[in-house]
Structures are given as C-alpha cells and as structure tokens.
Amino acid sequence: KQEVTQIPAALSVPEGENLVLNCSFTDSAIYNLQWFRQDPGKGLTSLLLIQSSQREQTSGRLNASLDKSSGRSTLYIAASQPGDSATYLCAVLAMRGAQKLVFGQGTRLTINP
Amino acid sequence: GAGVSQTPSNKVTEKGKYVELRCDPISGHTALYWYRQSLGQGPEFLIYFQGTGAADDSGLPNDRFFAVRPEGSVSTLKIQRTERGDSAVYLCASGLAETDTQYFGPGTRLTVL
C-alpha cells in the first residue's frame, strides 16, 4: 500500500529565506508526483507535476525534484514571501491498484514578515 | 474558462439525513475524482470516474456512500443516513486523462450535527 509522508509538519521562517519541503513515498511504481498548495478553507492549487521519467520541474521561485528510486521528492522555494504562507501537499499517482492520488499530510508553512 | 466548481460550498445537516454534493468538472475532462479531507489531513481518495462509469470506487468507506455521473460530465456524491464522522471537506477533481494533472474544485464543507 502506497504511503506518503511529509516532513516537517509545520515550518516557520523569516521572509527572504530559501527553504526545502520534503516528501517521501513507499512504492516507486508511480506515474507522477504533484505538489499542491492549499490556503485555509480553500481547495488545492497544483504547483508542479513531475512525470516519473523526469528529475525536476521549475516554475518561477519553485523547484521540485524527484528521486523515484529512493522514494523522495523535495520542493525548494527561493526567496520566500509572506504570500507563500499556506499548506503544501505532495501526492503521487500510483501505478498499482487504483489510479488515484495518494497524499501526504502536508507541511504548514508560515513566512514571517 | 471556468475551473472545477462544487455546490454547495457549505452544507450543515443533522445525523441520519441524506445529502447530495455536486461537482461540475472542467469542460472536456473525462476523468473525475472525489476525495475527502478531514481536518489536518491530506485528501483521501473516494471514487474515480472515466466517462460515465465508476472505474474505481474502492475508496468509498461503506454502502452509505454512492456517486453517479450519468452523462459523463456533472457528478453527484450521495450520502445516506449521515453520521457525525462524515463531517469533512469533500473535494472533486477532474483531468483530461488518468495520468494527467488533476484540477481541484474549492470543495464542499459538510458538517453533520
């Protein structure tokens, strides 16, 4: 059974810092991995999608890497801003069993001005 | 160019009542998913439609839960004899194909008193 873990559960940093969020998954048989952002009381916004054959994806100040063999992904946020404060979720699309997204519990990020 | 929409945004009901939650996917998306998110947790898969048929309903917790998508577009999640433990945010997502990016709606917050 695919399990996804995100560390840390919460993170608070001063504005301007670069930071890394971690995601690990137990089964490397995945189609892709997605990083989402969720603001309080809102739905999910897709940030980056990495196909299983890719190593990384970049969008603006965000960079996501994928090491499928070791079951790890990182989301790097450069020059953090207060507007980056949100919960960040990673999810894998599993190959085995149902083709569903399996989510981690999320990292709650707070950027302090 | 609308995204995924869900109605109602909030639903408060009493234990034992029947509720219906609606999802309007992005036009042209054949894949549609329902997830449930409890407070402080990542979303959990409920059911996946490809076109009109439920391709995988392995995430439905019990037979009180049922979902339909009769014309391959709008989907309705139906919950009979609601229980307090059903309280959660119910998220709908759609995509062009099974392994593509899933686009999420804002969710329906269900509260069972």
PDB file of C-alpha atoms in Angstrom:
ATOM      1  CA  LYS A   1       0.000   0.000   0.000  1.00  0.00           C
ATOM      2  CA  GLN A   2       1.415   3.359  -1.058  1.00  0.00           C
ATOM      3  CA  GLU A   3       2.106   5.741   1.817  1.00  0.00           C
ATOM      4  CA  VAL A   4       3.274   9.339   1.528  1.00  0.00           C
ATOM      5  CA  THR A   5       4.987  11.206   4.352  1.00  0.00           C
ATOM      6  CA  GLN A   6       5.822  14.885   4.555  1.00  0.00           C
ATOM      7  CA  ILE A   7       8.390  16.403   6.863  1.00  0.00           C
ATOM      8  CA  PRO A   8       8.212  18.749   8.636  1.00  0.00           C
ATOM      9  CA  ALA A   9       4.537  19.014   9.574  1.00  0.00           C
ATOM     10  CA  ALA A  10       4.961  22.733  10.142  1.00  0.00           C
ATOM     11  CA  LEU A  11       7.658  25.262   9.332  1.00  0.00           C
ATOM     12  CA  SER A  12       8.031  28.927  10.196  1.00  0.00           C
ATOM     13  CA  VAL A  13      10.787  31.027   8.609  1.00  0.00           C
ATOM     14  CA  PRO A  14      11.578  34.719   8.131  1.00  0.00           C
ATOM     15  CA  GLU A  15      10.786  36.367   4.829  1.00  0.00           C
ATOM     16  CA  GLY A  16      13.514  36.101   2.215  1.00  0.00           C
ATOM     17  CA  GLU A  17      14.860  32.718   3.237  1.00  0.00           C
ATOM     18  CA  ASN A  18      15.209  29.781   0.868  1.00  0.00           C
ATOM     19  CA  LEU A  19      13.546  26.636   2.154  1.00  0.00           C
ATOM     20  CA  VAL A  20      13.025  22.969   1.355  1.00  0.00           C
ATOM     21  CA  LEU A  21       9.969  20.830   1.970  1.00  0.00           C
ATOM     22  CA  ASN A  22      10.361  17.066   1.944  1.00  0.00           C
ATOM     23  CA  CYS A  23       8.125  14.273   0.707  1.00  0.00           C
ATOM     24  CA  SER A  24       8.753  10.530   0.766  1.00  0.00           C
ATOM     25  CA  PHE A  25       6.735   7.648  -0.652  1.00  0.00           C
ATOM     26  CA  THR A  26       6.986   3.912  -0.086  1.00  0.00           C
ATOM     27  CA  ASP A  27       6.269   2.453  -3.554  1.00  0.00           C
ATOM     28  CA  SER A  28       8.325   3.688  -6.502  1.00  0.00           C
ATOM     29  CA  ALA A  29       5.725   2.467  -9.026  1.00  0.00           C
ATOM     30  CA  ILE A  30       4.227   5.864  -9.747  1.00  0.00           C
ATOM     31  CA  TYR A  31       3.105   7.711 -12.863  1.00  0.00           C
ATOM     32  CA  ASN A  32       3.899  11.131 -11.468  1.00  0.00           C
ATOM     33  CA  LEU A  33       4.213  13.270  -8.377  1.00  0.00           C
ATOM     34  CA  GLN A  34       2.413  16.553  -7.817  1.00  0.00           C
ATOM     35  CA  TRP A  35       2.944  19.378  -5.378  1.00  0.00           C
ATOM     36  CA  PHE A  36      -0.133  21.347  -4.356  1.00  0.00           C
ATOM     37  CA  ARG A  37      -0.765  24.460  -2.339  1.00  0.00           C
ATOM     38  CA  GLN A  38      -3.819  24.803  -0.100  1.00  0.00           C
ATOM     39  CA  ASP A  39      -4.863  28.051   1.531  1.00  0.00           C
ATOM     40  CA  PRO A  40      -7.075  27.887   4.648  1.00  0.00           C
ATOM     41  CA  GLY A  41     -10.632  26.909   3.761  1.00  0.00           C
ATOM     42  CA  LYS A  42      -9.791  26.614   0.073  1.00  0.00           C
ATOM     43  CA  GLY A  43      -9.277  23.891  -2.486  1.00  0.00           C
ATOM     44  CA  LEU A  44      -5.966  22.673  -3.879  1.00  0.00           C
ATOM     45  CA  THR A  45      -3.894  24.537  -6.439  1.00  0.00           C
ATOM     46  CA  SER A  46      -1.461  22.459  -8.484  1.00  0.00           C
ATOM     47  CA  LEU A  47       2.045  23.927  -8.372  1.00  0.00           C
ATOM     48  CA  LEU A  48       4.224  21.413 -10.169  1.00  0.00           C
ATOM     49  CA  LEU A  49       3.823  17.979 -11.709  1.00  0.00           C
ATOM     50  CA  ILE A  50       6.832  15.738 -12.269  1.00  0.00           C
ATOM     51  CA  GLN A  51       6.418  12.709 -14.514  1.00  0.00           C
ATOM     52  CA  SER A  52       8.097   9.514 -13.323  1.00  0.00           C
ATOM     53  CA  SER A  53      10.702   9.824 -16.079  1.00  0.00           C
ATOM     54  CA  GLN A  54      11.682  13.359 -15.043  1.00  0.00           C
ATOM     55  CA  ARG A  55      14.084  14.510 -12.355  1.00  0.00           C
ATOM     56  CA  GLU A  56      12.813  18.016 -11.709  1.00  0.00           C
ATOM     57  CA  GLN A  57      10.410  20.770 -12.664  1.00  0.00           C
ATOM     58  CA  THR A  58      10.671  24.511 -12.164  1.00  0.00           C
ATOM     59  CA  SER A  59       8.094  27.268 -12.029  1.00  0.00           C
ATOM     60  CA  GLY A  60       9.231  30.729 -11.005  1.00  0.00           C
ATOM     61  CA  ARG A  61      10.680  30.559  -7.496  1.00  0.00           C
ATOM     62  CA  LEU A  62       9.649  26.923  -7.098  1.00  0.00           C
ATOM     63  CA  ASN A  63      11.725  23.896  -7.979  1.00  0.00           C
ATOM     64  CA  ALA A  64      10.629  20.324  -7.380  1.00  0.00           C
ATOM     65  CA  SER A  65      12.896  17.313  -7.663  1.00  0.00           C
ATOM     66  CA  LEU A  66      12.056  13.631  -7.862  1.00  0.00           C
ATOM     67  CA  ASP A  67      14.239  10.641  -6.995  1.00  0.00           C
ATOM     68  CA  LYS A  68      11.907   7.778  -7.762  1.00  0.00           C
ATOM     69  CA  SER A  69      14.305   5.006  -6.819  1.00  0.00           C
ATOM     70  CA  SER A  70      14.738   6.334  -3.297  1.00  0.00           C
ATOM     71  CA  GLY A  71      11.106   7.419  -2.992  1.00  0.00           C
ATOM     72  CA  ARG A  72      11.817  11.080  -2.332  1.00  0.00           C
ATOM     73  CA  SER A  73      10.819  14.483  -3.611  1.00  0.00           C
ATOM     74  CA  THR A  74      11.714  17.970  -2.464  1.00  0.00           C
ATOM     75  CA  LEU A  75      10.063  21.313  -3.072  1.00  0.00           C
ATOM     76  CA  TYR A  76      12.512  24.201  -2.987  1.00  0.00           C
ATOM     77  CA  ILE A  77      11.126  27.705  -2.507  1.00  0.00           C
ATOM     78  CA  ALA A  78      13.534  30.542  -3.190  1.00  0.00           C
ATOM     79  CA  ALA A  79      13.352  33.985  -1.603  1.00  0.00           C
ATOM     80  CA  SER A  80      10.227  33.202   0.416  1.00  0.00           C
ATOM     81  CA  GLN A  81       7.467  35.816   0.750  1.00  0.00           C
ATOM     82  CA  PRO A  82       4.585  36.162   3.240  1.00  0.00           C
ATOM     83  CA  GLY A  83       2.223  35.277   0.402  1.00  0.00           C
ATOM     84  CA  ASP A  84       3.819  31.834   0.263  1.00  0.00           C
ATOM     85  CA  SER A  85       2.232  31.014   3.619  1.00  0.00           C
ATOM     86  CA  ALA A  86      -0.057  28.027   3.072  1.00  0.00           C
ATOM     87  CA  THR A  87      -0.153  24.252   3.453  1.00  0.00           C
ATOM     88  CA  TYR A  88       1.868  22.381   0.845  1.00  0.00           C
ATOM     89  CA  LEU A  89       0.791  18.873  -0.085  1.00  0.00           C
ATOM     90  CA  CYS A  90       2.596  16.315  -2.172  1.00  0.00           C
ATOM     91  CA  ALA A  91       0.774  13.475  -3.869  1.00  0.00           C
ATOM     92  CA  VAL A  92       1.785  10.525  -6.003  1.00  0.00           C
ATOM     93  CA  LEU A  93      -0.285   8.925  -8.733  1.00  0.00           C
ATOM     94  CA  ALA A  94       0.150   5.232  -8.013  1.00  0.00           C
ATOM     95  CA  MET A  95       0.515   2.614 -10.742  1.00  0.00           C
ATOM     96  CA  ARG A  96      -0.506  -0.309  -8.571  1.00  0.00           C
ATOM     97  CA  GLY A  97      -4.147  -0.691  -7.725  1.00  0.00           C
ATOM     98  CA  ALA A  98      -6.424   2.275  -8.251  1.00  0.00           C
ATOM     99  CA  GLN A  99      -5.022   5.140 -10.309  1.00  0.00           C
ATOM    100  CA  LYS A 100      -5.600   7.646  -7.577  1.00  0.00           C
ATOM    101  CA  LEU A 101      -3.589  10.384  -5.959  1.00  0.00           C
ATOM    102  CA  VAL A 102      -2.162   9.373  -2.596  1.00  0.00           C
ATOM    103  CA  PHE A 103      -1.477  12.447  -0.483  1.00  0.00           C
ATOM    104  CA  GLY A 104       0.837  13.247   2.358  1.00  0.00           C
ATOM    105  CA  GLN A 105      -0.497  15.089   5.389  1.00  0.00           C
ATOM    106  CA  GLY A 106       1.024  18.360   4.266  1.00  0.00           C
ATOM    107  CA  THR A 107       3.519  20.889   5.586  1.00  0.00           C
ATOM    108  CA  ARG A 108       2.020  24.065   7.060  1.00  0.00           C
ATOM    109  CA  LEU A 109       4.348  26.886   6.044  1.00  0.00           C
ATOM    110  CA  THR A 110       4.399  30.320   7.668  1.00  0.00           C
ATOM    111  CA  ILE A 111       6.586  33.092   6.273  1.00  0.00           C
ATOM    112  CA  ASN A 112       7.096  35.868   8.813  1.00  0.00           C
ATOM    113  CA  PRO A 113       7.480  39.436   7.514  1.00  0.00           C
TER     114      PRO A 113
ATOM    115  CA  GLY B   1     -12.620  29.056 -18.956  1.00  0.00           C
ATOM    116  CA  ALA B   2     -14.164  28.079 -15.630  1.00  0.00           C
ATOM    117  CA  GLY B   3     -12.427  25.653 -13.334  1.00  0.00           C
ATOM    118  CA  VAL B   4     -13.995  22.837 -11.355  1.00  0.00           C
ATOM    119  CA  SER B   5     -16.991  24.050  -9.398  1.00  0.00           C
ATOM    120  CA  GLN B   6     -18.707  22.406  -6.453  1.00  0.00           C
ATOM    121  CA  THR B   7     -22.020  23.125  -4.825  1.00  0.00           C
ATOM    122  CA  PRO B   8     -22.950  23.816  -2.148  1.00  0.00           C
ATOM    123  CA  SER B   9     -19.833  25.331  -0.634  1.00  0.00           C
ATOM    124  CA  ASN B  10     -21.127  24.521   2.835  1.00  0.00           C
ATOM    125  CA  LYS B  11     -23.701  22.005   3.979  1.00  0.00           C
ATOM    126  CA  VAL B  12     -24.930  21.544   7.511  1.00  0.00           C
ATOM    127  CA  THR B  13     -27.215  18.602   8.170  1.00  0.00           C
ATOM    128  CA  GLU B  14     -28.480  16.503  11.011  1.00  0.00           C
ATOM    129  CA  LYS B  15     -27.394  12.976  11.772  1.00  0.00           C
ATOM    130  CA  GLY B  16     -29.411  10.471   9.764  1.00  0.00           C
ATOM    131  CA  LYS B  17     -30.267  12.815   6.897  1.00  0.00           C
ATOM    132  CA  TYR B  18     -29.492  12.338   3.203  1.00  0.00           C
ATOM    133  CA  VAL B  19     -27.198  14.769   1.347  1.00  0.00           C
ATOM    134  CA  GLU B  20     -26.114  15.304  -2.236  1.00  0.00           C
ATOM    135  CA  LEU B  21     -22.930  17.094  -3.228  1.00  0.00           C
ATOM    136  CA  ARG B  22     -22.447  18.274  -6.801  1.00  0.00           C
ATOM    137  CA  CYS B  23     -19.342  18.633  -8.940  1.00  0.00           C
ATOM    138  CA  ASP B  24     -19.075  20.388 -12.304  1.00  0.00           C
ATOM    139  CA  PRO B  25     -15.754  19.414 -13.903  1.00  0.00           C
ATOM    140  CA  ILE B  26     -13.786  21.372 -16.447  1.00  0.00           C
ATOM    141  CA  SER B  27     -15.428  21.005 -19.852  1.00  0.00           C
ATOM    142  CA  GLY B  28     -13.919  18.152 -21.840  1.00  0.00           C
ATOM    143  CA  HIS B  29     -12.332  16.410 -18.882  1.00  0.00           C
ATOM    144  CA  THR B  30     -13.235  12.729 -18.977  1.00  0.00           C
ATOM    145  CA  ALA B  31     -11.613  11.785 -15.671  1.00  0.00           C
ATOM    146  CA  LEU B  32     -13.372  12.849 -12.466  1.00  0.00           C
ATOM    147  CA  TYR B  33     -12.369  12.085  -8.892  1.00  0.00           C
ATOM    148  CA  TRP B  34     -13.887  12.541  -5.447  1.00  0.00           C
ATOM    149  CA  TYR B  35     -11.690  12.908  -2.355  1.00  0.00           C
ATOM    150  CA  ARG B  36     -12.465  13.546   1.301  1.00  0.00           C
ATOM    151  CA  GLN B  37     -10.285  15.701   3.538  1.00  0.00           C
ATOM    152  CA  SER B  38     -10.538  15.667   7.310  1.00  0.00           C
ATOM    153  CA  LEU B  39      -9.096  18.486   9.387  1.00  0.00           C
ATOM    154  CA  GLY B  40      -5.311  18.492   9.389  1.00  0.00           C
ATOM    155  CA  GLN B  41      -5.061  15.601   6.958  1.00  0.00           C
ATOM    156  CA  GLY B  42      -4.352  15.206   3.280  1.00  0.00           C
ATOM    157  CA  PRO B  43      -7.237  14.310   0.965  1.00  0.00           C
ATOM    158  CA  GLU B  44      -8.200  10.647   0.721  1.00  0.00           C
ATOM    159  CA  PHE B  45      -9.475   9.042  -2.463  1.00  0.00           C
ATOM    160  CA  LEU B  46     -13.125   8.017  -2.652  1.00  0.00           C
ATOM    161  CA  ILE B  47     -14.035   7.234  -6.254  1.00  0.00           C
ATOM    162  CA  TYR B  48     -12.835   7.731  -9.824  1.00  0.00           C
ATOM    163  CA  PHE B  49     -14.951   8.065 -12.983  1.00  0.00           C
ATOM    164  CA  GLN B  50     -13.778   7.646 -16.534  1.00  0.00           C
ATOM    165  CA  GLY B  51     -16.634   8.973 -18.612  1.00  0.00           C
ATOM    166  CA  THR B  52     -19.945   7.790 -17.196  1.00  0.00           C
ATOM    167  CA  GLY B  53     -18.689   4.725 -15.397  1.00  0.00           C
ATOM    168  CA  ALA B  54     -17.090   4.385 -11.994  1.00  0.00           C
ATOM    169  CA  ALA B  55     -13.697   2.950 -12.860  1.00  0.00           C
ATOM    170  CA  ASP B  56     -12.713   2.570  -9.224  1.00  0.00           C
ATOM    171  CA  ASP B  57     -14.871   3.012  -6.114  1.00  0.00           C
ATOM    172  CA  SER B  58     -12.503   1.288  -3.708  1.00  0.00           C
ATOM    173  CA  GLY B  59     -12.203   4.394  -1.537  1.00  0.00           C
ATOM    174  CA  LEU B  60     -15.876   4.668  -0.630  1.00  0.00           C
ATOM    175  CA  PRO B  61     -15.989   3.937   3.124  1.00  0.00           C
ATOM    176  CA  ASN B  62     -19.253   1.965   3.122  1.00  0.00           C
ATOM    177  CA  ASP B  63     -22.510   1.471   1.261  1.00  0.00           C
ATOM    178  CA  ARG B  64     -23.982   4.709   2.584  1.00  0.00           C
ATOM    179  CA  PHE B  65     -21.830   6.490   0.006  1.00  0.00           C
ATOM    180  CA  PHE B  66     -22.687   6.455  -3.677  1.00  0.00           C
ATOM    181  CA  ALA B  67     -21.719   8.589  -6.661  1.00  0.00           C
ATOM    182  CA  VAL B  68     -23.049   8.977 -10.194  1.00  0.00           C
ATOM    183  CA  ARG B  69     -22.022  10.700 -13.385  1.00  0.00           C
ATOM    184  CA  PRO B  70     -24.889   9.867 -15.764  1.00  0.00           C
ATOM    185  CA  GLU B  71     -23.852  11.968 -18.768  1.00  0.00           C
ATOM    186  CA  GLY B  72     -20.109  11.911 -18.316  1.00  0.00           C
ATOM    187  CA  SER B  73     -19.930  15.479 -17.055  1.00  0.00           C
ATOM    188  CA  VAL B  74     -21.545  16.563 -13.778  1.00  0.00           C
ATOM    189  CA  SER B  75     -21.158  14.171 -10.874  1.00  0.00           C
ATOM    190  CA  THR B  76     -23.149  13.845  -7.662  1.00  0.00           C
ATOM    191  CA  LEU B  77     -21.859  12.276  -4.463  1.00  0.00           C
ATOM    192  CA  LYS B  78     -24.714  10.956  -2.352  1.00  0.00           C
ATOM    193  CA  ILE B  79     -24.508  10.127   1.334  1.00  0.00           C
ATOM    194  CA  GLN B  80     -27.348   8.310   3.066  1.00  0.00           C
ATOM    195  CA  ARG B  81     -28.040   8.252   6.811  1.00  0.00           C
ATOM    196  CA  THR B  82     -25.258  10.717   7.526  1.00  0.00           C
ATOM    197  CA  GLU B  83     -23.124  10.259  10.628  1.00  0.00           C
ATOM    198  CA  ARG B  84     -21.051  12.784  12.563  1.00  0.00           C
ATOM    199  CA  GLY B  85     -17.906  11.045  11.307  1.00  0.00           C
ATOM    200  CA  ASP B  86     -18.855  12.014   7.747  1.00  0.00           C
ATOM    201  CA  SER B  87     -18.069  15.638   8.565  1.00  0.00           C
ATOM    202  CA  ALA B  88     -15.208  16.702   6.289  1.00  0.00           C
ATOM    203  CA  VAL B  89     -14.415  18.687   3.170  1.00  0.00           C
ATOM    204  CA  TYR B  90     -15.372  16.796   0.038  1.00  0.00           C
ATOM    205  CA  LEU B  91     -13.169  17.666  -2.912  1.00  0.00           C
ATOM    206  CA  CYS B  92     -13.776  16.984  -6.568  1.00  0.00           C
ATOM    207  CA  ALA B  93     -11.075  16.966  -9.245  1.00  0.00           C
ATOM    208  CA  SER B  94     -11.074  16.484 -12.997  1.00  0.00           C
ATOM    209  CA  GLY B  95      -8.457  15.771 -15.637  1.00  0.00           C
ATOM    210  CA  LEU B  96      -8.058  15.134 -19.337  1.00  0.00           C
ATOM    211  CA  ALA B  97      -6.820  11.619 -18.800  1.00  0.00           C
ATOM    212  CA  GLU B  98      -5.992   9.288 -15.968  1.00  0.00           C
ATOM    213  CA  THR B  99      -2.355  10.274 -15.622  1.00  0.00           C
ATOM    214  CA  ASP B 100      -2.697  13.988 -16.252  1.00  0.00           C
ATOM    215  CA  THR B 101      -2.744  16.824 -13.765  1.00  0.00           C
ATOM    216  CA  GLN B 102      -5.834  16.775 -11.589  1.00  0.00           C
ATOM    217  CA  TYR B 103      -7.548  20.136 -11.162  1.00  0.00           C
ATOM    218  CA  PHE B 104      -9.393  20.535  -7.899  1.00  0.00           C
ATOM    219  CA  GLY B 105     -12.559  22.384  -7.035  1.00  0.00           C
ATOM    220  CA  PRO B 106     -12.949  24.513  -3.888  1.00  0.00           C
ATOM    221  CA  GLY B 107     -14.669  21.693  -2.019  1.00  0.00           C
ATOM    222  CA  THR B 108     -17.900  21.285  -0.073  1.00  0.00           C
ATOM    223  CA  ARG B 109     -17.587  21.509   3.695  1.00  0.00           C
ATOM    224  CA  LEU B 110     -20.054  19.029   5.187  1.00  0.00           C
ATOM    225  CA  THR B 111     -20.973  19.293   8.840  1.00  0.00           C
ATOM    226  CA  VAL B 112     -23.158  16.625  10.401  1.00  0.00           C
ATOM    227  CA  LEU B 113     -24.648  17.684  13.718  1.00  0.00           C
TER     228      LEU B 113
END
